[in-house]
Amino acid sequence: MTGPGRRSSTFTRLLRHGFTDPSAAERLLESAELSPVRNDPVLLEALGRTADPDLALHGLVRLLEAQPGATARRALLDTVTAAKPLRDRLLGVLGASAALADHLARHPKDWEALVTYEPRDLHPGVEEFERGLAAATDPVSLRVAYRRCLLAIAARDVCGTTDVAQAAAELADLATATLRAALGLACAAAPEDAALCRLAVIAMGKCGGHELNYVSDVDVIFVGEAADGADEGKALRAATKLASHMMRICSESTVEGSIWPVDANLRPEGRNGPLVRTLSSHLAYYQRWAKTWEFQALLKARPVAGDLALGEQYVAAVEPLVWQAAERENFVADVQKMRRRVVENIPAAEVERELKLGPGGLRDVEFAVQLLQLVHGRADASLRSGTTLDALQALAAGGYVGRADAVQLDEAYRFLRFMEHRIQLYRLRRTHLVPEGEADQRRLGRSLGLRADPVGELNREWKRHAAVVRRLHEKLFYRPLLDAVAQLPSGEARLSSEAARERMVALGYADPAAALRHLEALASGVTRKAAIQRTLLPVLLGWFADSADPDAGLLNFRKVSDALGKTPWYLRLLRDEGAAAENLARVLSAGRLAPDLLMRAPEAVALLGDGDGDGGGLVPRGRQQLEQEILATVGRAGNGQQAVTAARGVRRRELFRTAAADIVSSYGTETQPAEADQGALVDRVGSAVSDLTAATLAGTLRAVVRDGWGDTLPTRFAVIGMGRFGGHELGYGSDADVVFVHEPQDGVDEREAADAAGRVVSEMRRLLQIPSADPPLLIDADLRPEGKSGPLVRTLKSYEAYYRRWSLVWESQALLRAEPVAGDEELGRRFVELVDPLRYPAGGLGEDAVREIRRLKARMESERLPRGADPKLHTKLGPGGLSDVEWTVQLLQLRHGAEVPGLRTTRTRTALAAAREAGLLSEEDAATLDEAWVLATRVRNAVMLVRGRAGDTFPSDPREVAAVGRYLGYGPGHVGDMLDDYRRTARRARGVVEALFYGG
């Protein structure tokens, strides 16, 4: 068939095989050189499998044209069509590298190197490459021989015979052989210099790490010594000449171009230092002057050429210095700063295309791996590999990196290195920028096996892998645990039994023998769990010691680890996620309450992480969010008791979250100092516990009503918070002070309604106090009308009648904190409207009422203070304590609330601030009362956190009172200062109370 139809068919066929210029391809296929095989479908299909079929076809024609005669052309064509492995290799190279196609056009017999290497091509080593370079007698012939060897590496690479790591290793081996050959040429040119010295060439960087690129500077360091009997000065000058000559042979451009630059700037003092130093000179520099990055660079040092025995001496001498570098001051911060500086120096126009140095690039992987190696490799020799992927595998095997993270990082690194190799292979130019042109991206995508939509798939895969690298780099490279491990002396990074005992005595553990048993139970064995524990424990021991009871911290850690050790996320969380490990250490050693809450449901340890998941982290959740979760939990339960059990489980978890956040904010961590605003801490705890209590009551009410009456209770029902509950000031051990109000539904008999309301109250109280693993929530209704003698629940009309006829002044005072917390919102609002005139009386309080309040306060001080208690240290009833401040503020509210809107609040500190703004007390007096109230509240919270039970005065046990002091910011040995400061603050507050409350 001839004519337009045949051309159309060929055109379509070429498009289908990936040609972008079918017209040009058709002309080449019709050329005389390809006439014997122009109709061979095998050739066309083989071309279609290459990265760039147009480039491959053009290169093949050029190679045929360069053959010295028809016989040679026929031999090449026969080999290409008959030998599939050779065909794929040759066409694969021609379709991926214009530079190697140029080389073959200049040296048309070099295609035979693909056959020569075939029998031994799976794992060629340095010796095989040395044989390939052996015939080189000058820089030009060395260059040609180098390209011939490179051709074989590229062929194996593009055909998938080797993976990217093997190809990089082969390139490093070829560089090693080339350096040896170049040094041999230099020595042959100056035999008298060679006789005077011993010269070792140390490969650094990617060459040293067996992970070289196609085109890269080859970083080296030179070590020289005098030969036997030679003068050292003359020997160093001779070695410098040889080293310089070797560098010129590799770097200088010839008619064949250059091989690659040899860069010796990683040597001591960089380009300003001598090119060659003796071993002792190197060591003197590293011991006195070297910067952090220089030790990081030495991690990849490897002797490759010259006097290999001297090279091995050099590596053996500097290795201990490398693995001590992490102990340098600010080591981790310096490495992190250096990485940031690299990114900052990338030109803005290139940062998105920078495959090596940009965010999510190869350097992110390498820096993260090297930092982990340098920190943990001090105690674990298995991590001391100069090859990134080998080191990453060792880090995963040792438990320093999560296995899933390591797999993702390995996959991403390989993909990015594939891209880097293919980009450089095209022109054999040193670049790390992803090309912008569509044709270049298409060839790059096809070379990576992306054929359906090469450009689109390439960019999607590249961005996906870059995102993975960046995320894991941030996670690993800035891991807080790293800095803590780096600060440990090298002998303590992995503790022997004796070293552990000595360290625990030094850190203040009261029972080192018991602590040692805990350590052995946690870290002995060969499991992954034990490996990770061995990494964590040296740091955790120090964090436990930064508390009043390190023994309890370690014991609690063992309990949590025993409960969660087989849970895959637990140790991974402590190792990887933010400050989780340090947060846990603070929480477990700060007292009993938080550990007790955690032991009942150890999975709550997940809250100590960064909080990326739903409900994670230590930020307290709001009332609406809590109520939604509890109501949903109640809705899924089978009956009322199950529902309230589930609600109490949520309450326990959230109490732990609040307590943990309080401890961490009060103690501070390595990365987050203790919070300075003590008032904000108190408000946050009070609001969080009060919101949680309200949400729990709402869920319990829903469960009780659903269990007893279905969807409709015969009476409207509301819970009114009183006391600290209504004031959003609950502590960890506070009861819930409430009153209950109901109102019969339309058409419902009052007796039936009252009976239903009474049953609701009784059942709520019962379910919230059933013994279980969760702390009970005690409901205290003693602030209701008539106190314990009155009915538990009344109708709104009953409250109205009582308050109109019988209400006493103390009840008006108690109502200052009344606020609806659960149940019927409209009924709760009407209750507040009912009591507002009582708590904010028009015209204020009469003098009789004021005297009555003062009398009640004085009576309470004299009668309620526990026998034997030190009044000056009693946070509730003592002078300057909570009662003093609250009654003073409440008296101001009762007297002036009608005229000062800001005083109409249930919150003590808010009312105090409003009184100050209204001029009812001075700035100084308000600040004194606020400071005393905040301090007393913090002491009560601290006592509950430390002892696990409520208390209004400082503990008597020395460890417990020290733990309270630590929570309040007092270091070891300053308990006396804490007590003196409390007395002083309370005494000043009492002076203000005497003047404002008692009229003194």
GROMACS .gro file of C-alpha atoms in nm, residues 399-656:
model
  258
  399GLY     CA    1   1.271   0.153   6.687
  400TYR     CA    2   1.393   0.512   6.644
  401VAL     CA    3   1.162   0.568   6.347
  402GLY     CA    4   0.821   0.415   6.302
  403ARG     CA    5   0.814   0.133   6.049
  404ALA     CA    6   0.531   0.290   5.850
  405ASP     CA    7   0.714   0.625   5.849
  406ALA     CA    8   1.034   0.456   5.736
  407VAL     CA    9   0.857   0.277   5.450
  408GLN     CA   10   0.697   0.602   5.333
  409LEU     CA   11   1.024   0.791   5.361
  410ASP     CA   12   1.214   0.518   5.176
  411GLU     CA   13   0.959   0.514   4.896
  412ALA     CA   14   0.957   0.892   4.863
  413TYR     CA   15   1.337   0.918   4.871
  414ARG     CA   16   1.372   0.656   4.599
  415PHE     CA   17   1.117   0.834   4.382
  416LEU     CA   18   1.292   1.169   4.422
  417ARG     CA   19   1.630   1.012   4.348
  418PHE     CA   20   1.482   0.849   4.036
  419MET     CA   21   1.369   1.191   3.924
  420GLU     CA   22   1.709   1.342   4.000
  421HIS     CA   23   1.891   1.065   3.808
  422ARG     CA   24   1.669   1.096   3.503
  423ILE     CA   25   1.690   1.475   3.495
  424GLN     CA   26   2.070   1.465   3.507
  425LEU     CA   27   2.104   1.174   3.268
  426TYR     CA   28   1.941   1.364   2.980
  427ARG     CA   29   2.222   1.618   2.929
  428LEU     CA   30   2.467   1.486   3.192
  429ARG     CA   31   2.450   1.823   3.361
  430ARG     CA   32   2.460   1.896   3.733
  431THR     CA   33   2.107   2.014   3.808
  432HIS     CA   34   1.840   1.945   4.063
  433LEU     CA   35   1.564   2.157   3.912
  434VAL     CA   36   1.255   1.986   3.775
  435PRO     CA   37   1.226   2.102   3.412
  436GLU     CA   38   0.939   2.335   3.325
  437GLY     CA   39   0.888   2.241   2.958
  438GLU     CA   40   0.616   1.994   2.872
  439ALA     CA   41   0.843   1.790   2.644
  440ASP     CA   42   1.105   1.755   2.919
  441GLN     CA   43   0.843   1.661   3.175
  442ARG     CA   44   0.689   1.412   2.935
  443ARG     CA   45   1.023   1.240   2.881
  444LEU     CA   46   1.089   1.245   3.256
  445GLY     CA   47   0.748   1.097   3.336
  446ARG     CA   48   0.783   0.822   3.075
  447SER     CA   49   1.132   0.737   3.203
  448LEU     CA   50   0.971   0.670   3.541
  449GLY     CA   51   0.718   0.433   3.387
  450LEU     CA   52   0.428   0.683   3.379
  451ARG     CA   53   0.273   0.634   3.037
  452ALA     CA   54  -0.101   0.713   3.050
  453ASP     CA   55  -0.057   1.084   3.131
  454PRO     CA   56   0.317   1.130   3.183
  455VAL     CA   57   0.312   1.502   3.270
  456GLY     CA   58   0.007   1.494   3.494
  457GLU     CA   59   0.106   1.172   3.669
  458LEU     CA   60   0.461   1.297   3.720
  459ASN     CA   61   0.351   1.617   3.890
  460ARG     CA   62   0.094   1.440   4.106
  461GLU     CA   63   0.340   1.174   4.221
  462TRP     CA   64   0.616   1.428   4.276
  463LYS     CA   65   0.395   1.653   4.489
  464ARG     CA   66   0.260   1.356   4.682
  465HIS     CA   67   0.605   1.226   4.769
  466ALA     CA   68   0.734   1.576   4.847
  467ALA     CA   69   0.443   1.629   5.086
  468VAL     CA   70   0.522   1.299   5.260
  469VAL     CA   71   0.887   1.395   5.292
  470ARG     CA   72   0.807   1.738   5.430
  471ARG     CA   73   0.559   1.603   5.683
  472LEU     CA   74   0.793   1.332   5.808
  473HIS     CA   75   1.090   1.568   5.804
  474GLU     CA   76   0.904   1.809   6.033
  475LYS     CA   77   0.800   1.518   6.252
  476LEU     CA   78   1.146   1.359   6.281
  477PHE     CA   79   1.384   1.651   6.238
  478TYR     CA   80   1.214   1.876   6.493
  479ARG     CA   81   1.123   1.596   6.736
  480PRO     CA   82   1.160   1.742   7.090
  481LEU     CA   83   1.292   1.411   7.222
  482LEU     CA   84   1.600   1.447   7.001
  483ASP     CA   85   1.731   1.751   7.183
  484ALA     CA   86   1.672   1.586   7.519
  485VAL     CA   87   1.858   1.269   7.413
  486ALA     CA   88   2.142   1.476   7.269
  487GLN     CA   89   2.189   1.653   7.602
  488LEU     CA   90   2.250   1.325   7.785
  489PRO     CA   91   2.616   1.234   7.846
  490SER     CA   92   2.717   0.959   7.606
  491GLY     CA   93   2.742   0.703   7.885
  492GLU     CA   94   2.381   0.763   7.981
  493ALA     CA   95   2.216   0.739   7.639
  494ARG     CA   96   2.200   0.360   7.690
  495LEU     CA   97   2.226   0.280   8.060
  496SER     CA   98   2.400  -0.023   8.197
  497SER     CA   99   2.260  -0.155   8.525
  498GLU     CA  100   2.534   0.002   8.736
  499ALA     CA  101   2.524   0.331   8.547
  500ALA     CA  102   2.146   0.339   8.584
  501ARG     CA  103   2.169   0.282   8.960
  502GLU     CA  104   2.428   0.557   9.001
  503ARG     CA  105   2.231   0.799   8.788
  504MET     CA  106   1.908   0.737   8.978
  505VAL     CA  107   2.080   0.803   9.310
  506ALA     CA  108   2.222   1.126   9.168
  507LEU     CA  109   1.880   1.229   9.035
  508GLY     CA  110   1.714   1.183   9.372
  509TYR     CA  111   1.528   0.853   9.341
  510ALA     CA  112   1.444   0.738   9.693
  511ASP     CA  113   1.448   0.366   9.609
  512PRO     CA  114   1.705   0.306   9.333
  513ALA     CA  115   1.674  -0.072   9.367
  514ALA     CA  116   1.301  -0.065   9.293
  515ALA     CA  117   1.356   0.186   9.015
  516LEU     CA  118   1.617  -0.043   8.861
  517ARG     CA  119   1.368  -0.330   8.864
  518HIS     CA  120   1.121  -0.111   8.676
  519LEU     CA  121   1.389  -0.023   8.421
  520GLU     CA  122   1.480  -0.387   8.366
  521ALA     CA  123   1.116  -0.484   8.324
  522LEU     CA  124   1.060  -0.207   8.071
  523ALA     CA  125   1.377  -0.228   7.863
  524SER     CA  126   1.506  -0.585   7.876
  525GLY     CA  127   1.471  -0.815   7.580
  526VAL     CA  128   1.504  -0.787   7.204
  527THR     CA  129   1.150  -0.680   7.116
  528ARG     CA  130   1.077  -0.359   6.931
  529LYS     CA  131   0.892  -0.239   7.240
  530ALA     CA  132   1.205  -0.284   7.453
  531ALA     CA  133   1.421  -0.111   7.191
  532ILE     CA  134   1.200   0.197   7.191
  533GLN     CA  135   1.183   0.195   7.572
  534ARG     CA  136   1.562   0.193   7.587
  535THR     CA  137   1.563   0.508   7.377
  536LEU     CA  138   1.298   0.682   7.586
  537LEU     CA  139   1.395   0.586   7.939
  538PRO     CA  140   1.725   0.776   7.982
  539VAL     CA  141   1.541   1.098   7.899
  540LEU     CA  142   1.230   1.011   8.098
  541LEU     CA  143   1.440   0.943   8.409
  542GLY     CA  144   1.557   1.303   8.402
  543TRP     CA  145   1.208   1.438   8.350
  544PHE     CA  146   1.073   1.225   8.636
  545ALA     CA  147   1.351   1.361   8.853
  546ASP     CA  148   1.233   1.715   8.784
  547SER     CA  149   0.945   1.650   9.021
  548ALA     CA  150   0.889   1.589   9.389
  549ASP     CA  151   0.843   1.213   9.348
  550PRO     CA  152   1.049   1.059   9.064
  551ASP     CA  153   0.992   0.708   9.202
  552ALA     CA  154   0.616   0.746   9.157
  553GLY     CA  155   0.667   0.880   8.806
  554LEU     CA  156   0.871   0.576   8.701
  555LEU     CA  157   0.629   0.334   8.869
  556ASN     CA  158   0.333   0.498   8.698
  557PHE     CA  159   0.514   0.486   8.364
  558ARG     CA  160   0.567   0.114   8.407
  559LYS     CA  161   0.197   0.067   8.482
  560VAL     CA  162   0.090   0.262   8.176
  561SER     CA  163   0.345   0.081   7.958
  562ASP     CA  164   0.233  -0.258   8.087
  563ALA     CA  165  -0.124  -0.165   7.997
  564LEU     CA  166  -0.045  -0.016   7.657
  565GLY     CA  167   0.288  -0.171   7.557
  566LYS     CA  168   0.128  -0.400   7.300
  567THR     CA  169  -0.074  -0.115   7.153
  568PRO     CA  170   0.112  -0.008   6.838
  569TRP     CA  171   0.045   0.364   6.868
  570TYR     CA  172   0.154   0.411   7.231
  571LEU     CA  173   0.535   0.407   7.208
  572ARG     CA  174   0.517   0.557   6.861
  573LEU     CA  175   0.332   0.853   7.011
  574LEU     CA  176   0.596   0.905   7.279
  575ARG     CA  177   0.882   0.875   7.031
  576ASP     CA  178   0.741   1.078   6.745
  577GLU     CA  179   0.470   1.319   6.840
  578GLY     CA  180   0.561   1.661   6.968
  579ALA     CA  181   0.611   1.681   7.344
  580ALA     CA  182   0.402   1.373   7.427
  581ALA     CA  183   0.682   1.193   7.615
  582GLU     CA  184   0.770   1.493   7.828
  583ASN     CA  185   0.404   1.570   7.893
  584LEU     CA  186   0.351   1.212   8.010
  585ALA     CA  187   0.654   1.231   8.237
  586ARG     CA  188   0.524   1.550   8.398
  587VAL     CA  189   0.176   1.408   8.445
  588LEU     CA  190   0.288   1.074   8.590
  589SER     CA  191   0.522   1.231   8.846
  590ALA     CA  192   0.307   1.525   8.958
  591GLY     CA  193   0.080   1.341   9.202
  592ARG     CA  194  -0.195   1.082   9.224
  593LEU     CA  195  -0.504   1.226   9.059
  594ALA     CA  196  -0.394   1.239   8.694
  595PRO     CA  197  -0.219   0.897   8.702
  596ASP     CA  198  -0.524   0.743   8.874
  597LEU     CA  199  -0.751   0.881   8.603
  598LEU     CA  200  -0.512   0.757   8.336
  599MET     CA  201  -0.475   0.407   8.482
  600ARG     CA  202  -0.852   0.357   8.461
  601ALA     CA  203  -0.835   0.411   8.085
  602PRO     CA  204  -0.470   0.424   7.967
  603GLU     CA  205  -0.569   0.501   7.609
  604ALA     CA  206  -0.623   0.861   7.726
  605VAL     CA  207  -0.245   0.899   7.699
  606ALA     CA  208  -0.315   0.985   7.333
  607LEU     CA  209  -0.439   1.324   7.456
  608LEU     CA  210  -0.082   1.416   7.548
  609GLY     CA  211   0.020   1.434   7.183
  610ASP     CA  212  -0.018   1.717   6.935
  611GLY     CA  213  -0.391   1.674   6.905
  612ASP     CA  214  -0.430   1.645   6.527
  613GLY     CA  215  -0.715   1.399   6.565
  614ASP     CA  216  -1.071   1.471   6.671
  615GLY     CA  217  -1.074   1.560   7.038
  616GLY     CA  218  -0.697   1.521   7.073
  617GLY     CA  219  -0.455   1.747   7.254
  618LEU     CA  220  -0.470   1.918   7.592
  619VAL     CA  221  -0.691   2.213   7.503
  620PRO     CA  222  -1.008   2.180   7.712
  621ARG     CA  223  -1.321   2.124   7.509
  622GLY     CA  224  -1.610   2.365   7.526
  623ARG     CA  225  -1.950   2.309   7.690
  624GLN     CA  226  -2.134   2.260   7.361
  625GLN     CA  227  -1.884   2.008   7.227
  626LEU     CA  228  -1.886   1.813   7.553
  627GLU     CA  229  -2.264   1.806   7.574
  628GLN     CA  230  -2.295   1.690   7.213
  629GLU     CA  231  -2.059   1.398   7.277
  630ILE     CA  232  -2.221   1.295   7.604
  631LEU     CA  233  -2.575   1.316   7.466
  632ALA     CA  234  -2.469   1.110   7.164
  633THR     CA  235  -2.308   0.854   7.396
  634VAL     CA  236  -2.623   0.839   7.607
  635GLY     CA  237  -2.835   0.795   7.296
  636ARG     CA  238  -2.641   0.484   7.194
  637ALA     CA  239  -2.664   0.315   7.534
  638GLY     CA  240  -2.912   0.037   7.605
  639ASN     CA  241  -3.048   0.161   7.939
  640GLY     CA  242  -3.009   0.441   8.189
  641GLN     CA  243  -2.733   0.283   8.392
  642GLN     CA  244  -2.528   0.200   8.082
  643ALA     CA  245  -2.585   0.551   7.952
  644VAL     CA  246  -2.464   0.721   8.270
  645THR     CA  247  -2.168   0.481   8.293
  646ALA     CA  248  -2.069   0.592   7.942
  647ALA     CA  249  -2.118   0.958   8.033
  648ARG     CA  250  -1.902   0.914   8.341
  649GLY     CA  251  -1.635   0.759   8.119
  650VAL     CA  252  -1.630   1.073   7.905
  651ARG     CA  253  -1.612   1.281   8.224
  652ARG     CA  254  -1.313   1.081   8.348
  653ARG     CA  255  -1.129   1.126   8.020
  654GLU     CA  256  -1.197   1.500   8.015
  655LEU     CA  257  -1.096   1.538   8.380
  656PHE     CA  258  -0.767   1.378   8.283
   0.00000   0.00000   0.00000
